[in-house]
Amino acid sequence: MTQRVVTLAHYYTQPEIQQMADKVGDSLELSLFAREAEADIIVFAGVRFMAETAKILNPNATVILPDAGSTCSLVTQTDVGALKAWRESYPDHVHVSYINSSAEHKALSDWIVTSRNVDDIIGHLYEQGQKVIFSPDRNMGAYLNYQYGYDMPLWSAVCEVHDKFNEAALNEALGAVNGEAYLIAHPESPLPVLKRADYVGSTSGMLNWVKQFSGNPEAVIFVATEDGILYNMGLARPDLDLRQAPIYAGCQCNSCPYMKMNTIEAVKRAQQGIGLEIDYLTPAQMDAARVPIERMLDFSQRYYA
Ligand code: 13P
Ligand code: SF4
């Protein structure tokens, strides 16, 4: 019997990879899609924590990551033993973790969030009078503390791509524009950049902001996130002057090396069943990690339905 192969691609993969996919999206959209996918094989053109999330949500499918090296610095900078000790030092707090985390990390969490729903989920917990700790992204946590006046203790890991955006280079680029200029940014960027931004949001949030832009058509829009999304923004609004935000003068190098390991050859091989199969998580590990992920998905389906 022929195997049903479903290919998922994150917005940060190259355009050619997105064109090979059955579904392109941000991490929340791809998790929801993976959960419902009627597939024997799910090829996840993204990074490892995303493929692990797909396996946890759809354990009967064979999930393949095209390149075993596709990790994420938020995962590699987090020692799970140290995280456990940190979590235990706040016994009366709710532990909220960003989806960019390993399965073991998720299992130590009460809630998982993505950049799309993090504001709403943490807002909901504060409304209930809960105390919250947030891991692993300290830039995202610092932004939430600043934006909403929270006092969440933060774990300290960063996205090695977004953390390179800096205020001075952005001010220089914005100042060099002769006319109107906007900055939109992903919350993995450093706080001074986020404070300066006209819009802060997830990958899909930024894409929607661009799609709906109704301001001056001559304006320059700087985009502070991974460069893959510029392809989708350009397709949606070819009329706009969209530019990759600079990291420092003369450099446009904010490309995620792990996302870009999803080459055409690697994805084609994965569609034949060759790649890193996510078969190393035990049922107990998957069950423990599924609880906070499902909590997030149920919340998202109720709030964004
Ligand atoms: P999204 O949740 O916006 O898809 O972001 C995932 C990611 O890895 C950003 O760097
Ligand atoms: Fe991880 Fe950053 Fe790459 Fe996203 S862009 S996968 S957060 S290293």
Short mmCIF file of C-alpha atoms and ligand atoms in Angstrom, two decimals:
data_model
loop_
_atom_site.label_atom_id
_atom_site.label_comp_id
_atom_site.label_asym_id
_atom_site.label_seq_id
_atom_site.Cartn_x
_atom_site.Cartn_y
_atom_site.Cartn_z
CA MET A 1 0.00 0.00 0.00
CA THR A 2 1.33 3.45 -0.83
CA GLN A 3 2.39 5.52 2.14
CA ARG A 4 0.68 8.86 2.71
CA VAL A 5 3.48 11.42 2.97
CA VAL A 6 2.69 14.92 4.26
CA THR A 7 5.40 17.59 4.05
CA LEU A 8 5.32 20.58 6.38
CA ALA A 9 7.56 23.63 5.98
CA HIS A 10 8.19 26.56 8.29
CA TYR A 11 8.15 30.08 6.83
CA TYR A 12 11.90 30.32 7.48
CA THR A 13 12.79 27.62 4.96
CA GLN A 14 13.88 28.55 1.44
CA PRO A 15 11.12 29.33 -1.13
CA GLU A 16 11.88 26.10 -3.06
CA ILE A 17 11.22 24.06 0.09
CA GLN A 18 7.99 25.92 0.81
CA GLN A 19 6.89 25.12 -2.74
CA MET A 20 7.43 21.38 -2.05
CA ALA A 21 5.23 21.43 1.07
CA ASP A 22 1.59 20.50 1.66
CA LYS A 23 1.42 23.11 4.41
CA VAL A 24 3.55 26.19 5.13
CA GLY A 25 3.13 28.00 8.42
CA ASP A 26 4.45 29.22 11.72
CA SER A 27 5.07 26.86 14.61
CA LEU A 28 1.49 27.03 15.96
CA GLU A 29 -0.13 26.43 12.56
CA LEU A 30 2.21 23.53 11.80
CA SER A 31 1.59 21.91 15.22
CA LEU A 32 -2.16 22.07 14.69
CA PHE A 33 -1.81 20.69 11.17
CA ALA A 34 0.49 17.87 12.34
CA ARG A 35 -1.99 16.86 15.04
CA GLU A 36 -4.78 16.38 12.50
CA ALA A 37 -2.69 15.09 9.57
CA GLU A 38 -3.80 11.75 8.14
CA ALA A 39 -0.31 10.65 7.24
CA ASP A 40 1.94 7.62 7.49
CA ILE A 41 5.00 9.86 7.16
CA ILE A 42 5.28 13.51 8.20
CA VAL A 43 8.34 15.23 6.74
CA PHE A 44 9.04 18.28 8.87
CA ALA A 45 11.11 20.87 7.01
CA GLY A 46 11.81 22.96 10.07
CA VAL A 47 13.90 22.28 13.14
CA ARG A 48 14.08 19.38 15.54
CA PHE A 49 11.84 20.67 18.33
CA MET A 50 9.08 21.18 15.73
CA ALA A 51 9.43 17.62 14.43
CA GLU A 52 9.37 16.35 18.04
CA THR A 53 6.18 18.34 18.67
CA ALA A 54 4.60 16.77 15.56
CA LYS A 55 5.53 13.28 16.81
CA ILE A 56 4.13 14.00 20.30
CA LEU A 57 0.85 15.18 18.77
CA ASN A 58 0.61 12.43 16.15
CA PRO A 59 2.47 9.47 17.66
CA ASN A 60 1.23 6.94 15.10
CA ALA A 61 2.90 8.78 12.22
CA THR A 62 6.55 8.32 11.29
CA VAL A 63 8.05 11.81 11.63
CA ILE A 64 11.22 12.62 9.71
CA LEU A 65 13.49 15.64 10.07
CA PRO A 66 15.43 16.05 6.79
CA ASP A 67 18.74 16.98 8.47
CA ALA A 68 19.67 15.75 11.96
CA GLY A 69 21.68 18.95 12.53
CA SER A 70 18.58 21.21 12.44
CA THR A 71 18.55 22.22 16.06
CA CYS A 72 17.78 25.62 17.65
CA SER A 73 20.01 27.68 19.95
CA LEU A 74 17.16 28.06 22.45
CA VAL A 75 17.32 24.28 22.88
CA THR A 76 21.10 23.86 22.88
CA GLN A 77 21.60 26.71 25.38
CA THR A 78 19.26 25.05 27.91
CA ASP A 79 20.65 22.37 30.21
CA VAL A 80 17.59 20.40 31.29
CA GLY A 81 19.11 19.40 34.67
CA ALA A 82 19.74 23.05 35.53
CA LEU A 83 16.28 23.97 34.24
CA LYS A 84 14.70 21.37 36.55
CA ALA A 85 16.53 22.84 39.57
CA TRP A 86 15.44 26.36 38.53
CA ARG A 87 11.84 25.27 38.10
CA GLU A 88 11.90 23.58 41.54
CA SER A 89 13.12 26.80 43.15
CA TYR A 90 9.72 28.38 42.26
CA PRO A 91 7.29 25.76 43.61
CA ASP A 92 4.33 28.18 43.74
CA HIS A 93 4.78 29.49 40.17
CA VAL A 94 3.27 28.26 36.90
CA HIS A 95 6.04 27.33 34.45
CA VAL A 96 5.35 28.64 30.93
CA SER A 97 7.75 27.48 28.21
CA TYR A 98 8.17 28.63 24.65
CA ILE A 99 7.63 25.86 22.10
CA ASN A 100 11.30 26.26 21.06
CA SER A 101 12.32 23.67 23.66
CA SER A 102 13.15 19.97 23.85
CA ALA A 103 10.55 17.32 24.74
CA GLU A 104 12.20 16.90 28.18
CA HIS A 105 11.94 20.65 28.73
CA LYS A 106 8.27 20.62 27.72
CA ALA A 107 7.64 17.83 30.22
CA LEU A 108 8.88 20.17 32.99
CA SER A 109 6.36 22.85 31.94
CA ASP A 110 2.74 23.61 32.82
CA TRP A 111 2.02 25.47 29.59
CA ILE A 112 3.67 25.66 26.17
CA VAL A 113 3.27 28.86 24.16
CA THR A 114 4.28 30.05 20.72
CA SER A 115 5.08 33.63 19.81
CA ARG A 116 1.50 33.89 18.50
CA ASN A 117 -0.33 33.08 21.73
CA VAL A 118 2.23 33.93 24.44
CA ASP A 119 0.69 37.34 25.30
CA ASP A 120 -2.82 35.90 25.65
CA ILE A 121 -1.85 32.80 27.63
CA ILE A 122 0.35 34.64 30.13
CA GLY A 123 -2.28 37.42 30.37
CA HIS A 124 -4.88 34.75 31.15
CA LEU A 125 -2.68 33.27 33.91
CA TYR A 126 -2.08 36.69 35.49
CA GLU A 127 -5.83 37.40 35.37
CA GLN A 128 -6.31 34.23 37.39
CA GLY A 129 -3.86 35.58 39.99
CA GLN A 130 -1.10 33.07 39.14
CA LYS A 131 2.63 33.71 39.49
CA VAL A 132 4.59 32.77 36.38
CA ILE A 133 8.15 31.77 35.44
CA PHE A 134 9.11 31.84 31.77
CA SER A 135 11.68 29.86 29.78
CA PRO A 136 13.81 29.59 27.71
CA ASP A 137 13.84 32.85 25.68
CA ARG A 138 15.01 35.73 27.87
CA ASN A 139 14.42 38.34 25.14
CA MET A 140 10.77 37.32 24.77
CA GLY A 141 10.39 37.18 28.57
CA ALA A 142 12.00 40.60 29.02
CA TYR A 143 9.63 42.06 26.42
CA LEU A 144 6.56 40.59 28.18
CA ASN A 145 7.76 41.91 31.55
CA TYR A 146 8.32 45.37 30.01
CA GLN A 147 5.13 45.47 27.95
CA TYR A 148 2.70 44.27 30.64
CA GLY A 149 4.54 45.19 33.84
CA TYR A 150 5.03 41.54 34.86
CA ASP A 151 7.82 40.39 37.13
CA MET A 152 8.36 36.89 35.72
CA PRO A 153 11.68 35.27 36.62
CA LEU A 154 13.32 34.34 33.30
CA TRP A 155 15.51 31.53 32.06
CA SER A 156 18.41 32.83 30.00
CA ALA A 157 18.76 31.47 26.48
CA VAL A 158 18.46 33.37 23.20
CA CYS A 159 17.81 32.78 19.52
CA GLU A 160 21.25 33.23 17.99
CA VAL A 161 19.66 34.77 14.88
CA HIS A 162 17.23 37.30 16.37
CA ASP A 163 19.58 38.24 19.21
CA LYS A 164 21.93 39.80 16.61
CA PHE A 165 19.56 42.64 15.75
CA ASN A 166 20.81 45.78 17.40
CA GLU A 167 19.37 49.17 18.09
CA ALA A 168 22.28 51.22 16.73
CA ALA A 169 22.25 49.52 13.30
CA LEU A 170 18.48 49.84 13.11
CA ASN A 171 18.50 53.50 14.07
CA GLU A 172 21.11 54.12 11.39
CA ALA A 173 19.02 52.29 8.76
CA LEU A 174 15.79 54.00 9.80
CA GLY A 175 17.54 57.39 9.89
CA ALA A 176 18.91 56.89 6.36
CA VAL A 177 15.43 56.60 4.88
CA ASN A 178 14.29 59.76 3.21
CA GLY A 179 10.59 59.53 4.09
CA GLU A 180 8.41 57.27 6.17
CA ALA A 181 9.90 54.10 7.67
CA TYR A 182 8.48 51.34 9.85
CA LEU A 183 10.04 48.55 11.87
CA ILE A 184 8.29 45.27 12.63
CA ALA A 185 10.01 42.69 14.84
CA HIS A 186 9.78 39.17 16.23
CA PRO A 187 9.76 39.01 20.06
CA GLU A 188 12.95 36.90 20.07
CA SER A 189 14.80 40.16 19.29
CA PRO A 190 16.54 42.19 22.05
CA LEU A 191 14.35 44.53 24.12
CA PRO A 192 15.81 47.86 22.80
CA VAL A 193 14.87 46.74 19.26
CA LEU A 194 11.38 45.71 20.37
CA LYS A 195 10.86 49.03 22.17
CA ARG A 196 11.68 50.82 18.93
CA ALA A 197 9.35 48.64 16.78
CA ASP A 198 6.02 49.78 15.35
CA TYR A 199 4.72 46.23 15.62
CA VAL A 200 5.96 43.21 17.61
CA GLY A 201 4.56 39.80 16.79
CA SER A 202 5.00 36.23 15.65
CA THR A 203 6.03 35.24 12.16
CA SER A 204 2.37 35.01 11.08
CA GLY A 205 1.54 38.18 12.98
CA MET A 206 4.17 40.10 11.01
CA LEU A 207 2.98 38.58 7.76
CA ASN A 208 -0.60 39.66 8.51
CA TRP A 209 0.57 43.16 9.47
CA VAL A 210 2.26 43.46 6.07
CA LYS A 211 -0.75 42.02 4.21
CA GLN A 212 -3.04 44.55 5.86
CA PHE A 213 -0.68 47.54 5.61
CA SER A 214 -2.71 50.52 4.39
CA GLY A 215 -0.25 53.35 5.11
CA ASN A 216 1.92 55.31 2.71
CA PRO A 217 2.78 52.96 -0.22
CA GLU A 218 6.18 54.72 -0.53
CA ALA A 219 7.15 53.82 3.06
CA VAL A 220 10.10 51.55 3.78
CA ILE A 221 9.26 48.61 6.07
CA PHE A 222 12.18 46.98 7.92
CA VAL A 223 11.54 43.41 9.00
CA ALA A 224 13.48 42.18 12.05
CA THR A 225 13.20 38.42 11.84
CA GLU A 226 14.67 35.50 9.93
CA ASP A 227 15.02 36.33 6.24
CA GLY A 228 12.84 33.44 4.92
CA ILE A 229 9.62 35.32 5.66
CA LEU A 230 10.55 38.10 3.21
CA TYR A 231 9.62 35.67 0.42
CA ASN A 232 6.05 35.26 1.76
CA MET A 233 5.72 38.98 2.46
CA GLY A 234 6.91 39.83 -1.06
CA LEU A 235 4.39 37.40 -2.59
CA ALA A 236 1.57 38.93 -0.53
CA ARG A 237 2.51 42.58 -1.09
CA PRO A 238 4.83 43.03 -4.09
CA ASP A 239 3.87 46.73 -4.05
CA LEU A 240 5.66 47.45 -0.74
CA ASP A 241 9.29 48.36 -0.07
CA LEU A 242 10.11 45.54 2.36
CA ARG A 243 13.68 45.30 3.63
CA GLN A 244 15.52 42.92 5.91
CA ALA A 245 16.45 44.80 9.07
CA PRO A 246 20.22 45.10 9.41
CA ILE A 247 22.24 43.38 12.13
CA TYR A 248 25.15 45.75 11.82
CA ALA A 249 26.20 48.07 9.02
CA GLY A 250 26.72 46.19 5.78
CA CYS A 251 25.53 42.80 7.04
CA GLN A 252 22.31 41.13 6.01
CA CYS A 253 23.21 37.77 7.53
CA ASN A 254 20.19 36.99 9.70
CA SER A 255 19.43 33.62 8.27
CA CYS A 256 18.82 30.63 10.56
CA PRO A 257 21.52 28.07 9.76
CA TYR A 258 19.35 25.25 11.13
CA MET A 259 16.29 26.09 9.03
CA LYS A 260 18.50 26.37 5.95
CA MET A 261 19.77 22.78 6.41
CA ASN A 262 16.47 21.79 4.81
CA THR A 263 17.89 21.58 1.30
CA ILE A 264 15.87 20.30 -1.66
CA GLU A 265 17.92 17.08 -1.69
CA ALA A 266 17.45 16.51 2.05
CA VAL A 267 13.67 17.07 1.84
CA LYS A 268 13.37 14.74 -1.17
CA ARG A 269 15.32 12.06 0.72
CA ALA A 270 13.09 12.56 3.76
CA GLN A 271 10.04 12.05 1.55
CA GLN A 272 11.56 8.63 0.75
CA GLY A 273 11.83 7.93 4.50
CA ILE A 274 15.53 8.87 4.87
CA GLY A 275 16.54 11.38 7.51
CA LEU A 276 16.37 11.67 11.29
CA GLU A 277 13.35 9.67 12.39
CA ILE A 278 11.90 11.00 15.65
CA ASP A 279 11.72 7.54 17.22
CA TYR A 280 13.80 8.11 20.36
CA LEU A 281 11.12 9.60 22.64
CA THR A 282 9.56 7.09 25.03
CA PRO A 283 5.76 6.92 25.38
CA ALA A 284 6.15 8.31 28.92
CA GLN A 285 8.22 11.28 27.68
CA MET A 286 5.69 11.98 24.94
CA ASP A 287 2.73 11.72 27.34
CA ALA A 288 4.39 14.15 29.78
CA ALA A 289 5.25 16.67 27.05
CA ARG A 290 1.82 16.40 25.42
CA VAL A 291 -0.06 17.75 28.47
CA PRO A 292 1.22 21.38 28.30
CA ILE A 293 1.13 21.38 24.48
CA GLU A 294 -2.51 20.24 24.39
CA ARG A 295 -3.34 22.88 27.02
CA MET A 296 -1.99 25.52 24.63
CA LEU A 297 -3.76 24.07 21.56
CA ASP A 298 -7.09 23.90 23.38
CA PHE A 299 -6.64 27.51 24.55
CA SER A 300 -5.74 28.63 21.03
CA GLN A 301 -8.70 26.85 19.47
CA ARG A 302 -11.08 28.43 22.01
CA TYR A 303 -9.64 31.94 21.70
CA TYR A 304 -8.77 32.12 18.01
CA ALA A 305 -11.61 29.95 16.59
P1 13P B 1 7.14 31.22 15.13
O1 13P B 1 6.51 30.67 16.39
O2 13P B 1 6.80 32.64 14.90
O3 13P B 1 6.85 30.32 13.99
O4 13P B 1 8.72 31.23 15.35
C1 13P B 1 9.46 30.07 15.48
C2 13P B 1 10.88 30.38 15.49
O5 13P B 1 11.73 29.53 15.58
C3 13P B 1 11.26 31.78 15.44
O6 13P B 1 12.61 31.91 15.36
FE1 SF4 B 2 15.83 28.66 16.77
FE2 SF4 B 2 16.34 31.16 16.14
FE3 SF4 B 2 16.50 29.34 14.26
FE4 SF4 B 2 14.09 30.05 15.26
S1 SF4 B 2 15.50 31.34 14.07
S2 SF4 B 2 14.82 27.97 14.89
S3 SF4 B 2 14.63 30.43 17.40
S4 SF4 B 2 17.81 29.49 16.09
#
